[in-house]
Amino acid sequence: MSNRENTQHCPRPWSSWLTITVLLVMQFAVQIGTLRADEPSPILRLDTGGHMGLVRNVIFSPDGTRLISAGDDKAIRIWKLADGQTERTILGEIGEGEDGKILAMALSPDGTTLAVGGRLRGAQGGEAAIRIIDLASGEVMHLLEGHDEGILSLAFSPDGTLLASGSMDDTAILWSVSDYHLVRRVAGHQGDVNAVRFTLDGKRLVTASDDTVLGLWDLKDGHLVSELGGHSDVVVGLAISPVDGTIASGALDKTIRLWNPDTGAPIKVFDQRPSSATSLAFSPDGRLLLAAADHAPFEQDVYDVVQGRRLLTYRGHDGLTHAVAFSPDGESAVSAGGSNNEVHLWSPKTAKVQKILAGTGRAVWTVGISADGERIAWGHTDKTHAINRHGPLELALRLPGSTRAPTDPTPLAKSKSKFLTAKTEDGALKLVRKGGGDWGYFAVLELHDGEKLRAVMERDENDGYGHDSFTLLGPNKIASGAGHGWLTLYETDSRRIGELIGHTSNIWSVAGTADGRRLVSGGDDQTIRLWNAETLEPILTFFRGRDGEWVMWTPEGYYAASPNGDGIVGWHINQGPDKSARFVTAAQLKRHFYRPDILQQAVALGSARRAVASAKGTTFTLDELLRRRPPELALADGIDGQTVDRSPLRLMLHIEANDDPVERYAVTVNGRQVIAIDTPLDGAGPHDLELEVPLAAGSNGIAVVVENAVGRSERTLSVSYAGSEDLERRETLYIVAIGVDDYPKLGQNLSLAGADAESIARRIAETAGPFHRRIVTTVLAKGEALSPTAANIDNALASLKAAGPRDTVVVFLAGHGVNDGPNYLFLPTDAALDGTAWRMSSVVRWQRLQEMLQSTRGRRIMLVDTCHAGNAFNARLVKDAADASIVVLAATDADTLAEERSDLGHGVFTYAMLQGLAGKADLTADNRIRTGELATFVGREVERLTKGQQRPEAHVSKLADFVLARRPSAE
């Protein structure tokens, strides 16, 4: 049964196959103008850690420790069941739309070889190739081509010598596994071959088809032994008992039937189900049969095979499931599906959920936009199933703008804005949705003007099937969202204005500004998108995970993100149909594409294309990514997860520079940078390095990073150290405190920055100093030995390179800061302008601060109180520090300004910091102040003192949450 035909059997479109692959295909008008026609284009896509399209297949590894899944999002995921996380992802060549969807998958009996099929391109084109993949390496070993249309099912014979494939071309093929040549084509069905399975003895092949019958074929000569008739509709599910070989089949007639594997004679018909069994699986002992569901209430049923009665039902999914399996020990059942495409492991004895394998994404069911177009809101809850607004608005985001930096979304309760949702009535005008078309969806949208029918807009299978969401947009437009990512603008007389291209699956909600200039949309692809409804341009796309990490990007790939958000999005790069694809995350290319300033201009101008064209520093283009790549890094095998008895650890690295020489490599242990080498490695060839990595007693999370001119690569491992303390010893405490009050060349003086720097330096020395063998303090402020000039600041920062892995570095900045395009500038006391431009020799540029952040070793803390002047918050400065595992506490976020308070004698942020270090941040009352406790206290105290008018920003990773100070009163 083809995917196309499957749609008519799904009562709710969000539970149908229309949840297609979430490929964020880019418009390359700006970035890839130099690509040749025969070159692959990088494809921007999300990787949320889980599936983002309908899961078609799930397979356990023979030892039951791994689960392999694949489906419409064109990715094969290997899950490590011990922790429920994706261990790795295997990608192959893909294209737009259907191209690359994985509809079939089979694992060889020895667990080493994976066969995948679907709509996969072959060497000669088409969509019927089968990839034979080495599971250990993820590389394509063979490409099988013999079918004329897409592959719907695959199966290895019990002895692993044959592979069977079923296709939309109405045939099945037997392939020899020894050399993967075509052994025999099995023809005779009058419809798609939806499922193929070998009998338990390996002597026969069973096929299930759209023509409502099953075929039982002899493998010796390929003749039809028996035609198994009895179903009255398309047969989709097929399973073979691992004990006695009984054949089980499920069809769209909502019945399950059992058949004799020798004669094909019917054995039993189970009670009719409320939905079709899209997938079937026997338990290892053959006593139980598990059936998936494609209709509401989407229940997974477990049957007693002998009695044919339902034993229990699992109700954990809220939508279509298309894949089920039993674990090798029979203790777990697995089913995959629902609106968020989750993989659920649950007990077949109690129906209690054991584990859910999923990414951080969720479908977007409701969206809204503020009247001024500066804020958007959305919700992930489907409560009402009502058109346009399935549930409440839950989160809000202030969009970037010409003077507004990207910032974190907040719960809707904290937003003071009111949001416009879909508008279906305006005076006498009213939009009415009706059923129609050949597929059973709401294909017709009518515009009524009082009693008069003014316009009719109808969809069909070529433009999304039905109107899933719609709104009146401005005085004379209508926006309608549908399946397959179709988002259409109409004139109010029903003429099409055009398509807004970007979404890749059902669009559940749309909303627009009253003037009709901006439109926001959300749907099954888990993204929220902002559009220019006048030019039909996509402005930006936004994703936020359940874990709070977020990323927003332009069609050209320029982005802003939370500290770990740029690991969610990246570029899929095809290498050919017979090779695995490359995936480069945005985090790897941060130096080129992390551009909050471009996002700001894209929203302000209503055009990402114009924002990119006018931006400075966009020299690296995606066509270079096809020929150049970040370095590749491999760590010595056998170390991860081990326990060692010596420190430092000898760690072997193998680096492939990939044409661009390695510029830098670094190692962090438990969030602390212990090695930082900025000297380039000679040549662009491979390099083998042995590093001495100090360890702390107990658990050690080790991360290794290598960088070249293109980007960076990172590998992590975990090692336990059973010896005495080493890395946890504290040697030198370095304090660099900079406070700038006087700006003689600018006339914008401050009064408390110098006092802030002096007090912070003194308090940190008093409370953190006792943990260290010595203290080195440098204060640059008015009245100190060193004034805060550009040269003195530069020298003070350079001195921090002397810090070692057992040292602690604290940098405090107080004064004016400004944004200069994509860069942040800290203004020393001698800062000056040349006309309207800053004299670069008189300011401290972000690049210099970045060098300090990268090259300093040890525990690192950065305290930033530089936002007194307004518009000084720089997202890149804060993110770079957070990405480098540096503790970052900033006086304000992008929305609020920092206050100086004469009654406190300090800036509010510094005052709260001093109070916290004096003991009030000891939230656990253990006489120790951790960096996380300090961040929590300062955030609360600043908001209290300013009545919510100033909100600090803090980034303290779990690894960087260490004991900083001793409570002064503690002995």
Coordinates of C-alpha atoms in Angstrom, one line a residue, residues 373-762:
G373 CA 4.2 42.3 15.1
E374 CA 7.0 42.4 17.7
R375 CA 6.1 39.4 19.7
I376 CA 4.8 35.9 18.9
A377 CA 3.3 33.2 21.1
W378 CA 2.5 29.5 20.7
G379 CA 1.3 26.4 22.5
H380 CA 2.2 22.7 22.3
T381 CA -1.0 21.3 23.8
D382 CA -3.8 19.8 21.7
K383 CA -6.8 20.0 24.1
T384 CA -9.8 21.2 22.1
H385 CA -9.0 19.9 18.6
A386 CA -10.7 23.1 17.5
I387 CA -9.7 24.5 14.1
N388 CA -6.9 27.1 14.4
R389 CA -6.6 26.9 18.2
H390 CA -6.2 23.4 19.4
G391 CA -5.0 24.5 22.8
P392 CA -3.8 27.5 24.9
L393 CA -1.0 29.8 24.0
E394 CA 1.8 28.8 26.5
L395 CA 5.1 30.6 25.5
A396 CA 5.9 34.0 24.2
L397 CA 9.0 35.4 22.3
R398 CA 10.0 39.0 21.8
L399 CA 11.3 39.0 18.2
P400 CA 14.6 40.6 17.5
G401 CA 14.6 44.0 15.8
S402 CA 17.0 46.8 14.8
T403 CA 17.6 47.6 18.5
R404 CA 16.5 44.3 20.0
A405 CA 18.8 41.3 20.4
P406 CA 17.5 37.8 20.2
T407 CA 16.4 36.6 23.7
D408 CA 15.0 33.6 25.5
P409 CA 11.2 32.8 25.2
T410 CA 9.2 33.2 28.4
P411 CA 6.0 31.6 29.8
L412 CA 3.0 33.5 28.4
A413 CA 2.1 34.6 31.9
K414 CA 5.1 36.8 32.0
S415 CA 4.3 38.6 28.8
K416 CA 2.3 41.8 29.0
S417 CA 1.4 41.6 25.3
K418 CA -2.0 40.6 24.0
F419 CA -1.8 38.2 21.0
L420 CA -3.9 38.0 17.9
T421 CA -4.9 34.5 16.9
A422 CA -6.6 33.2 13.8
K423 CA -9.4 35.6 12.6
T424 CA -12.3 33.9 10.9
E425 CA -14.8 36.7 11.1
D426 CA -14.5 40.4 10.3
G427 CA -17.8 42.3 10.2
A428 CA -19.9 40.6 7.6
L429 CA -17.0 38.5 6.4
K430 CA -16.8 34.9 7.6
L431 CA -14.6 31.9 6.8
V432 CA -16.4 28.5 6.8
R433 CA -14.6 25.1 6.3
K434 CA -16.4 22.2 4.7
G435 CA -15.7 18.7 3.7
G436 CA -15.0 17.8 0.1
G437 CA -12.6 16.3 -2.4
D438 CA -11.8 12.7 -2.9
W439 CA -9.9 12.1 0.3
G440 CA -12.4 12.7 3.1
Y441 CA -10.8 15.9 4.4
F442 CA -12.0 19.5 4.9
A443 CA -11.0 20.4 1.4
V444 CA -13.3 23.4 0.9
L445 CA -12.9 26.8 2.5
E446 CA -15.7 29.4 1.8
L447 CA -15.7 33.1 2.4
H448 CA -19.2 34.4 3.1
D449 CA -20.1 38.1 2.9
G450 CA -23.3 38.2 5.0
E451 CA -25.7 35.9 3.2
K452 CA -23.6 36.0 0.0
L453 CA -21.0 33.3 -0.9
R454 CA -18.1 35.5 -2.0
A455 CA -15.3 32.9 -2.7
V456 CA -14.6 29.2 -2.6
M457 CA -11.1 27.8 -2.1
E458 CA -10.6 24.0 -2.6
R459 CA -7.6 21.9 -2.0
D460 CA -6.7 18.4 -3.4
E461 CA -3.9 15.8 -3.1
N462 CA -1.6 18.2 -5.0
D463 CA -1.7 21.0 -2.4
G464 CA -2.2 19.5 1.0
Y465 CA -5.6 17.8 0.9
G466 CA -7.5 20.0 3.3
H467 CA -7.6 23.4 5.1
D468 CA -6.1 22.6 8.5
S469 CA -5.9 26.2 9.6
F470 CA -6.9 29.6 8.1
T471 CA -7.3 33.3 8.9
L472 CA -8.4 36.5 7.4
L473 CA -5.2 38.5 6.8
G474 CA -5.5 42.2 6.6
P475 CA -8.2 43.9 4.5
N476 CA -8.1 41.6 1.4
K477 CA -6.1 38.4 2.0
I478 CA -6.7 34.9 3.4
A479 CA -4.0 32.6 4.7
S480 CA -4.6 28.8 4.8
G481 CA -2.3 26.0 6.1
A482 CA -2.6 22.4 5.0
G483 CA -0.7 19.1 4.9
H484 CA 2.7 18.6 3.3
G485 CA 3.6 22.1 4.6
W486 CA 1.4 23.9 2.1
L487 CA 0.8 27.5 3.3
T488 CA -1.2 29.5 0.7
L489 CA -2.3 33.1 0.5
Y490 CA -5.5 33.9 -1.4
E491 CA -7.2 37.1 -2.5
T492 CA -10.6 37.4 -0.9
D493 CA -12.0 36.6 -4.4
S494 CA -10.3 33.2 -4.1
R495 CA -7.5 33.9 -6.5
R496 CA -4.1 32.5 -5.3
I497 CA -1.5 35.1 -4.4
G498 CA 1.2 32.4 -3.9
E499 CA 2.7 29.9 -1.6
L500 CA 4.8 30.5 1.5
I501 CA 7.5 27.8 1.3
G502 CA 9.2 26.4 4.4
H503 CA 7.0 24.1 6.5
T504 CA 7.2 20.4 5.8
S505 CA 4.1 18.9 7.4
N506 CA 0.6 19.8 8.6
I507 CA 0.2 23.4 9.6
W508 CA -2.2 23.6 12.5
S509 CA -2.3 27.3 13.3
V510 CA -1.8 30.6 11.6
A511 CA -2.2 34.2 12.8
G512 CA -1.5 37.6 11.3
T513 CA -1.2 41.2 12.2
A514 CA -4.2 43.5 11.5
D515 CA -2.5 45.2 8.6
G516 CA -1.8 41.8 6.9
R517 CA 1.9 42.4 6.6
R518 CA 3.2 39.7 9.0
L519 CA 2.0 36.1 9.4
V520 CA 3.1 33.5 11.9
S521 CA 2.5 29.7 11.5
G522 CA 3.1 26.5 13.4
G523 CA 2.6 22.8 12.9
D524 CA 3.7 19.2 13.0
D525 CA 7.3 20.0 12.0
Q526 CA 7.7 21.5 15.4
T527 CA 8.7 24.9 14.2
I528 CA 7.2 28.4 14.3
R529 CA 7.7 30.5 11.3
L530 CA 7.5 34.3 10.6
W531 CA 6.6 35.5 7.1
N532 CA 6.4 38.7 5.2
A533 CA 2.9 38.3 3.8
E534 CA 3.5 41.1 1.3
T535 CA 6.6 39.7 -0.4
L536 CA 5.9 36.0 0.5
E537 CA 9.4 35.8 2.0
P538 CA 10.2 33.7 5.0
I539 CA 11.8 36.0 7.6
L540 CA 12.9 33.5 10.3
T541 CA 12.2 30.1 11.8
F542 CA 12.1 29.3 15.5
F543 CA 12.4 26.1 17.4
R544 CA 12.3 25.5 21.2
G545 CA 12.7 22.2 22.8
R546 CA 11.2 20.8 26.0
D547 CA 14.6 21.3 27.6
G548 CA 14.5 25.1 27.0
E549 CA 17.1 25.1 24.4
W550 CA 16.2 27.2 21.3
V551 CA 17.4 28.3 18.0
M552 CA 16.2 30.8 15.4
W553 CA 17.5 31.1 11.9
T554 CA 17.1 32.8 8.5
P555 CA 16.5 30.8 5.3
E556 CA 20.2 31.3 4.5
G557 CA 21.2 29.6 7.8
Y558 CA 22.3 32.6 9.9
Y559 CA 21.2 32.0 13.4
A560 CA 21.0 32.9 17.1
A561 CA 20.6 30.3 19.8
S562 CA 20.7 29.4 23.5
P563 CA 24.0 28.0 24.8
N564 CA 23.3 24.5 23.4
G565 CA 20.7 25.4 20.9
D566 CA 22.9 25.4 17.8
G567 CA 23.4 21.7 18.2
I568 CA 19.8 21.2 17.1
V569 CA 20.1 22.6 13.6
G570 CA 22.6 21.9 10.9
W571 CA 23.3 21.0 7.3
H572 CA 22.7 17.7 5.6
I573 CA 25.2 17.2 2.8
N574 CA 24.6 14.4 0.3
Q575 CA 27.6 12.4 -0.8
G576 CA 25.8 10.3 -3.5
P577 CA 23.2 7.5 -3.3
D578 CA 25.9 4.8 -2.5
K579 CA 27.5 6.8 0.4
S580 CA 26.4 7.9 3.8
A581 CA 25.6 11.6 4.1
R582 CA 27.5 14.2 6.2
F583 CA 25.8 16.3 8.8
V584 CA 27.5 19.5 10.0
T585 CA 25.8 21.2 13.0
A586 CA 25.4 25.0 13.2
A587 CA 27.5 24.8 16.4
Q588 CA 30.4 23.5 14.3
L589 CA 30.2 26.5 12.0
K590 CA 29.4 29.1 14.7
R591 CA 32.2 31.4 13.8
H592 CA 30.6 31.9 10.4
F593 CA 26.8 31.6 10.9
Y594 CA 26.1 32.7 14.5
R595 CA 24.8 36.2 13.5
P596 CA 22.2 37.6 15.9
D597 CA 22.7 41.0 14.1
I598 CA 21.4 39.5 10.8
L599 CA 18.3 38.2 12.5
Q600 CA 17.7 41.6 14.0
Q601 CA 17.9 43.2 10.6
A602 CA 15.8 40.5 9.0
V603 CA 12.9 41.2 11.3
A604 CA 13.4 45.0 11.1
L605 CA 13.5 44.9 7.3
G606 CA 11.0 42.1 6.8
S607 CA 13.5 40.4 4.6
A608 CA 16.3 38.0 5.5
R609 CA 17.6 38.3 1.9
R610 CA 18.1 42.1 2.3
A611 CA 19.5 41.7 5.8
V612 CA 22.2 39.2 4.5
A613 CA 23.0 41.4 1.5
S614 CA 23.7 44.4 3.7
A615 CA 25.5 42.6 6.5
K616 CA 29.3 42.8 7.0
G617 CA 31.5 39.7 7.3
T618 CA 29.4 37.1 5.4
T619 CA 32.5 35.8 3.6
F620 CA 32.0 32.0 4.2
T621 CA 29.4 30.6 1.9
L622 CA 27.7 27.2 1.9
D623 CA 29.2 26.3 -1.4
E624 CA 32.5 26.2 0.4
L625 CA 31.0 23.7 2.8
L626 CA 30.7 21.2 -0.1
R627 CA 34.4 21.3 -0.7
R628 CA 35.8 22.2 2.7
R629 CA 34.8 20.7 6.1
P630 CA 35.6 21.0 9.8
P631 CA 38.3 18.7 11.1
E632 CA 37.4 15.1 12.0
L633 CA 38.3 13.8 15.4
A634 CA 38.6 10.3 16.7
L635 CA 39.6 9.2 20.3
A636 CA 41.3 6.0 21.3
D637 CA 38.9 3.1 21.6
G638 CA 38.4 1.3 24.8
I639 CA 38.7 4.3 27.1
D640 CA 35.1 5.6 27.3
G641 CA 33.4 4.3 30.5
Q642 CA 36.5 2.8 32.0
T643 CA 38.1 3.3 35.4
V644 CA 41.8 4.2 35.6
D645 CA 44.2 4.4 38.5
R646 CA 46.6 7.1 37.3
S647 CA 46.4 10.8 36.5
P648 CA 47.1 12.4 34.2
L649 CA 45.4 10.2 31.6
R650 CA 47.2 9.5 28.4
L651 CA 44.7 10.3 25.7
M652 CA 45.3 9.5 22.0
L653 CA 43.7 11.7 19.4
H654 CA 43.5 11.1 15.6
I655 CA 42.7 14.3 13.7
E656 CA 41.9 14.6 10.0
A657 CA 42.4 18.3 9.2
N658 CA 40.5 18.0 5.8
D659 CA 42.6 20.5 3.7
D660 CA 42.3 23.3 6.2
P661 CA 45.1 23.1 8.9
V662 CA 44.0 22.6 12.5
E663 CA 44.3 26.1 14.2
R664 CA 43.5 25.1 17.8
Y665 CA 42.7 22.1 20.0
A666 CA 41.5 22.0 23.6
V667 CA 40.4 19.6 26.3
T668 CA 38.0 20.2 29.2
V669 CA 37.5 18.0 32.2
N670 CA 34.2 18.4 34.1
G671 CA 33.7 21.8 32.4
R672 CA 37.2 23.0 33.2
Q673 CA 39.6 23.7 30.4
V674 CA 42.8 21.8 31.1
I675 CA 44.5 22.0 27.7
A676 CA 44.3 24.9 25.2
I677 CA 46.7 25.0 22.3
D678 CA 46.4 27.9 19.9
T679 CA 49.5 27.0 17.8
P680 CA 48.4 25.6 14.4
L681 CA 49.4 22.0 13.6
D682 CA 51.7 21.7 10.6
G683 CA 50.0 20.7 7.4
A684 CA 46.5 19.7 6.5
G685 CA 47.0 15.9 6.7
P686 CA 46.2 13.5 9.5
H687 CA 47.7 14.0 12.9
D688 CA 48.1 11.6 15.9
L689 CA 48.5 13.3 19.2
E690 CA 49.1 12.0 22.7
L691 CA 47.8 14.4 25.5
E692 CA 48.3 14.3 29.2
V693 CA 44.9 15.0 30.7
P694 CA 44.7 15.6 34.5
L695 CA 41.7 13.9 36.2
A696 CA 39.7 14.5 39.4
A697 CA 39.0 11.7 41.8
G698 CA 35.7 10.0 40.8
S699 CA 33.8 10.7 37.6
N700 CA 35.4 12.8 34.8
G701 CA 33.5 14.1 31.8
I702 CA 36.1 14.8 29.1
A703 CA 35.5 16.9 26.0
V704 CA 38.0 17.4 23.2
V705 CA 37.6 20.1 20.6
V706 CA 39.6 20.8 17.4
E707 CA 39.1 23.7 15.1
N708 CA 40.2 24.9 11.6
A709 CA 39.2 27.8 9.5
V710 CA 35.9 26.1 8.5
G711 CA 34.7 25.0 11.9
R712 CA 35.0 22.8 14.9
S713 CA 34.5 19.2 15.9
E714 CA 34.0 17.8 19.4
R715 CA 34.1 14.3 21.0
T716 CA 33.3 13.4 24.5
L717 CA 34.0 10.5 26.8
S718 CA 33.6 9.6 30.5
V719 CA 36.4 8.1 32.7
S720 CA 36.4 7.3 36.4
Y721 CA 39.6 8.0 38.3
A722 CA 40.2 5.7 41.4
G723 CA 43.4 7.5 42.6
S724 CA 43.9 10.3 45.0
E725 CA 42.9 13.9 44.3
D726 CA 44.7 15.7 41.5
L727 CA 42.7 18.1 39.3
E728 CA 40.5 19.2 42.2
R729 CA 43.5 20.8 44.0
R730 CA 43.4 24.6 43.7
E731 CA 46.6 26.5 43.0
T732 CA 46.2 30.2 42.0
L733 CA 43.2 32.4 42.1
Y734 CA 43.5 35.1 39.3
I735 CA 41.2 38.1 39.7
V736 CA 41.0 40.7 37.0
A737 CA 38.4 43.4 37.9
I738 CA 37.9 46.3 35.5
G739 CA 35.7 49.3 36.3
V740 CA 35.5 52.4 34.1
D741 CA 33.9 55.6 35.4
D742 CA 35.5 58.4 33.4
Y743 CA 35.1 58.8 29.6
P744 CA 36.7 62.2 28.9
K745 CA 36.4 61.8 25.1
L746 CA 32.8 60.7 25.2
G747 CA 31.2 62.7 28.0
Q748 CA 29.2 59.8 29.3
N749 CA 30.7 59.2 32.7
L750 CA 29.6 56.7 35.3
S751 CA 30.0 57.0 39.0
L752 CA 30.0 53.5 40.5
A753 CA 31.8 51.2 38.1
G754 CA 35.2 51.6 39.7
A755 CA 33.8 51.0 43.2
D756 CA 32.1 47.9 41.8
A757 CA 35.4 46.5 40.5
E758 CA 37.3 47.3 43.7
S759 CA 34.6 45.7 46.0
I760 CA 34.2 42.6 43.9
A761 CA 37.9 42.0 43.7
R762 CA 38.2 42.3 47.5

